[in-house]
């Protein structure tokens, strides 16, 4: 598949972290579309028809979710796509 058709979703509410993750992704995968979201609800409300989702990178703690409930919401929307948790939380 042409990488220009691949999409990477980042769900991160901290602007500095989101920018750093996006920059790293664009350096490694310059042809991928990168979509940034601050809240899970924004992702749930968006339409991804016709996009090939390569991976969803998400913070564990977001304004509209507290931990694993947010992960469960994303997994239920993207059942057959990899989801990776990015978090500074140590517990």
XYZ file of N, CA and C in Angstrom:
273
model
N 0.836 -1.181 0.000
C 0.000 0.000 0.000
C 0.879 1.242 0.000
N 0.476 2.204 -0.745
C 1.171 3.484 -0.788
C 1.034 4.177 0.558
N 2.160 4.618 1.123
C 2.124 5.249 2.435
C 1.336 6.545 2.452
N 1.134 7.157 1.287
C 0.333 8.377 1.250
C -1.120 8.099 1.612
N -1.518 6.856 1.541
C -2.876 6.476 1.901
C -2.987 6.048 3.360
N -1.884 6.035 4.080
C -1.903 5.609 5.474
C -2.091 6.806 6.399
N -2.818 6.557 7.489
C -3.107 7.602 8.460
C -2.663 7.148 9.844
N -2.012 8.047 10.552
C -1.638 7.818 11.944
C -2.416 8.816 12.790
N -3.096 8.311 13.790
C -3.903 9.155 14.679
C -3.159 9.322 15.996
N -3.039 10.562 16.435
C -2.428 10.877 17.725
C -3.498 11.530 18.593
N -3.710 10.970 19.779
C -4.658 11.561 20.728
C -3.840 11.966 21.963
N -3.586 13.242 22.069
C -2.728 13.786 23.136
C -3.203 15.192 23.455
N -3.465 15.482 24.714
C -4.001 16.791 25.079
C -2.932 17.821 25.430
N -1.717 17.408 25.636
C -0.643 18.344 25.970
C 0.019 18.815 24.674
N -0.047 20.117 24.372
C 0.447 20.616 23.076
C 1.926 20.315 22.795
N 2.783 20.406 23.800
C 4.208 20.130 23.565
C 4.453 18.667 23.240
N 3.800 17.773 23.979
C 3.955 16.352 23.703
C 3.377 16.007 22.332
N 2.208 16.563 22.033
C 1.573 16.288 20.740
C 2.474 16.733 19.590
N 3.064 17.908 19.740
C 3.950 18.432 18.696
C 5.194 17.567 18.539
N 5.765 17.128 19.653
C 6.965 16.285 19.598
C 6.659 14.932 18.953
N 5.541 14.349 19.308
C 5.158 13.058 18.728
C 4.896 13.215 17.236
N 4.167 14.263 16.883
C 3.870 14.508 15.470
C 5.150 14.708 14.661
N 6.091 15.486 15.185
C 7.364 15.721 14.482
C 8.129 14.425 14.278
N 8.164 13.598 15.303
C 8.865 12.312 15.204
C 8.219 11.413 14.162
N 6.896 11.361 14.179
C 6.172 10.530 13.216
C 6.421 11.022 11.796
N 6.341 12.322 11.586
C 6.535 12.886 10.237
C 7.964 12.657 9.736
N 8.919 12.608 10.648
C 10.303 12.332 10.254
C 10.465 10.882 9.813
N 9.821 9.980 10.517
C 9.935 8.548 10.224
C 9.031 8.141 9.055
N 7.841 8.726 8.997
C 6.841 8.390 7.974
C 6.370 9.672 7.284
N 7.211 10.285 6.465
C 6.856 11.586 5.869
C 5.658 11.547 4.928
N 5.326 10.393 4.404
C 4.218 10.305 3.461
C 2.880 9.973 4.117
N 2.894 9.693 5.414
C 1.654 9.364 6.119
C 0.899 10.631 6.505
N -0.400 10.522 6.482
C -1.244 11.586 7.021
C -1.239 11.442 8.544
N -1.040 12.538 9.262
C -1.052 12.524 10.723
C -2.203 13.402 11.192
N -3.090 12.800 11.998
C -4.233 13.528 12.538
C -4.058 13.678 14.042
N -4.215 14.897 14.539
C -4.065 15.180 15.964
C -5.426 15.452 16.603
N -5.630 14.872 17.773
C -6.849 15.095 18.549
C -6.463 15.304 20.007
N -7.257 16.127 20.697
C -7.036 16.366 22.125
C -7.980 15.551 22.992
N -9.085 15.090 22.414
C -10.102 14.364 23.176
C -10.566 13.134 22.412
N -10.950 12.131 23.164
C -11.461 10.906 22.561
C -12.784 11.166 21.849
N -13.627 12.003 22.416
C -14.911 12.284 21.790
C -14.740 12.848 20.380
N -13.713 13.652 20.162
C -13.455 14.189 18.817
C -13.142 13.066 17.833
N -12.406 12.075 18.292
C -12.090 10.923 17.442
C -13.356 10.110 17.186
N -14.140 9.908 18.235
C -15.380 9.144 18.081
C -16.343 9.814 17.098
N -16.336 11.137 17.052
C -17.253 11.874 16.181
C -16.750 12.017 14.747
N -15.480 11.743 14.518
C -14.907 11.918 13.185
C -15.212 10.699 12.310
N -15.141 10.897 11.007
C -15.398 9.838 10.038
C -14.070 9.448 9.380
N -13.732 8.192 9.467
C -12.466 7.712 8.921
C -12.667 6.796 7.717
N -13.832 6.839 7.117
C -14.104 6.025 5.927
C -13.085 6.354 4.838
N -12.567 5.324 4.216
C -11.623 5.495 3.122
C -10.182 5.708 3.569
N -9.958 5.770 4.850
C -8.588 5.941 5.352
C -8.048 4.597 5.830
N -6.784 4.383 5.557
C -6.097 3.202 6.077
C -5.380 3.633 7.355
N -5.943 3.252 8.491
C -5.367 3.627 9.785
C -4.200 2.696 10.076
N -3.021 3.277 10.148
C -1.803 2.504 10.419
C -1.689 2.198 11.909
N -1.917 3.224 12.749
C -1.826 3.047 14.198
C -2.497 4.235 14.878
N -2.995 3.993 16.082
C -3.523 5.051 16.932
C -2.594 5.151 18.137
N -2.016 6.322 18.327
C -1.164 6.590 19.482
C -1.966 7.470 20.429
N -2.120 7.045 21.675
C -2.950 7.835 22.572
C -2.377 7.926 23.970
N -2.605 9.077 24.571
C -2.259 9.295 25.962
C -3.235 8.494 26.818
N -2.788 8.048 27.968
C -3.647 7.261 28.851
C -4.664 8.150 29.565
N -4.245 9.349 29.959
C -5.129 10.266 30.674
C -5.450 11.450 29.760
N -6.725 11.598 29.445
C -7.193 12.669 28.563
C -8.354 13.396 29.243
N -8.672 14.607 28.787
C -9.712 15.386 29.451
C -11.072 14.689 29.548
N -11.389 13.842 28.587
C -12.697 13.190 28.600
C -12.623 11.692 28.896
N -11.529 11.269 29.504
C -11.439 9.869 29.940
C -10.397 9.750 31.043
N -10.597 8.796 31.882
C -9.659 8.576 32.974
C -9.046 7.198 32.894
N -8.033 7.058 32.109
C -7.306 5.794 32.053
C -7.862 4.815 31.043
N -8.079 3.586 31.498
C -8.403 2.494 30.583
C -9.770 2.626 29.923
N -10.666 3.416 30.497
C -11.970 3.594 29.844
C -11.793 4.253 28.475
N -10.853 5.179 28.367
C -10.563 5.820 27.089
C -9.980 4.848 26.082
N -9.105 3.977 26.567
C -8.508 2.950 25.695
C -9.606 2.037 25.166
N -10.513 1.638 26.040
C -11.621 0.773 25.624
C -12.488 1.450 24.572
N -12.734 2.743 24.723
C -13.541 3.482 23.745
C -12.860 3.502 22.377
N -11.553 3.719 22.369
C -10.823 3.758 21.096
C -10.765 2.371 20.465
N -10.508 1.362 21.261
C -10.454 0.000 20.726
C -11.807 -0.396 20.140
N -12.896 0.024 20.773
C -14.216 -0.335 20.237
C -14.489 0.356 18.898
N -13.925 1.541 18.680
C -14.098 2.233 17.394
C -13.161 1.664 16.327
N -11.955 1.286 16.722
C -10.927 0.811 15.788
C -10.549 -0.632 16.135
N -11.508 -1.530 16.057
C -11.311 -2.909 16.515
C -10.141 -3.634 15.876
N -9.886 -3.393 14.622
C -8.855 -4.146 13.911
C -7.602 -3.330 13.635
N -7.351 -2.332 14.465
C -6.190 -1.464 14.273
C -5.348 -1.437 15.545
N -4.035 -1.326 15.383
C -3.180 -1.269 16.567
C -3.353 0.050 17.323
N -3.397 -0.065 18.649
C -3.480 1.091 19.535
C -2.283 1.032 20.475
N -1.527 2.128 20.525
C -0.363 2.201 21.416
C -0.600 3.306 22.434
N -0.294 3.011 23.684
C -0.461 3.975 24.763
C 0.846 4.726 24.953
N 0.725 6.064 25.010
C 1.884 6.914 25.300
C 1.525 7.691 26.562
N 2.328 7.537 27.602
C 1.991 8.185 28.859
C 3.218 8.340 29.731
N 3.247 9.415 30.472
C 4.307 9.619 31.458
C 3.942 9.018 32.800
N 2.763 8.477 32.888
C 2.287 7.889 34.132
C 3.052 6.611 34.437
N 3.473 6.466 35.683
C 4.301 5.309 36.047
C 3.537 4.199 36.762
N 2.301 4.426 37.143
C 1.572 3.379 37.843
C 0.514 2.738 36.986
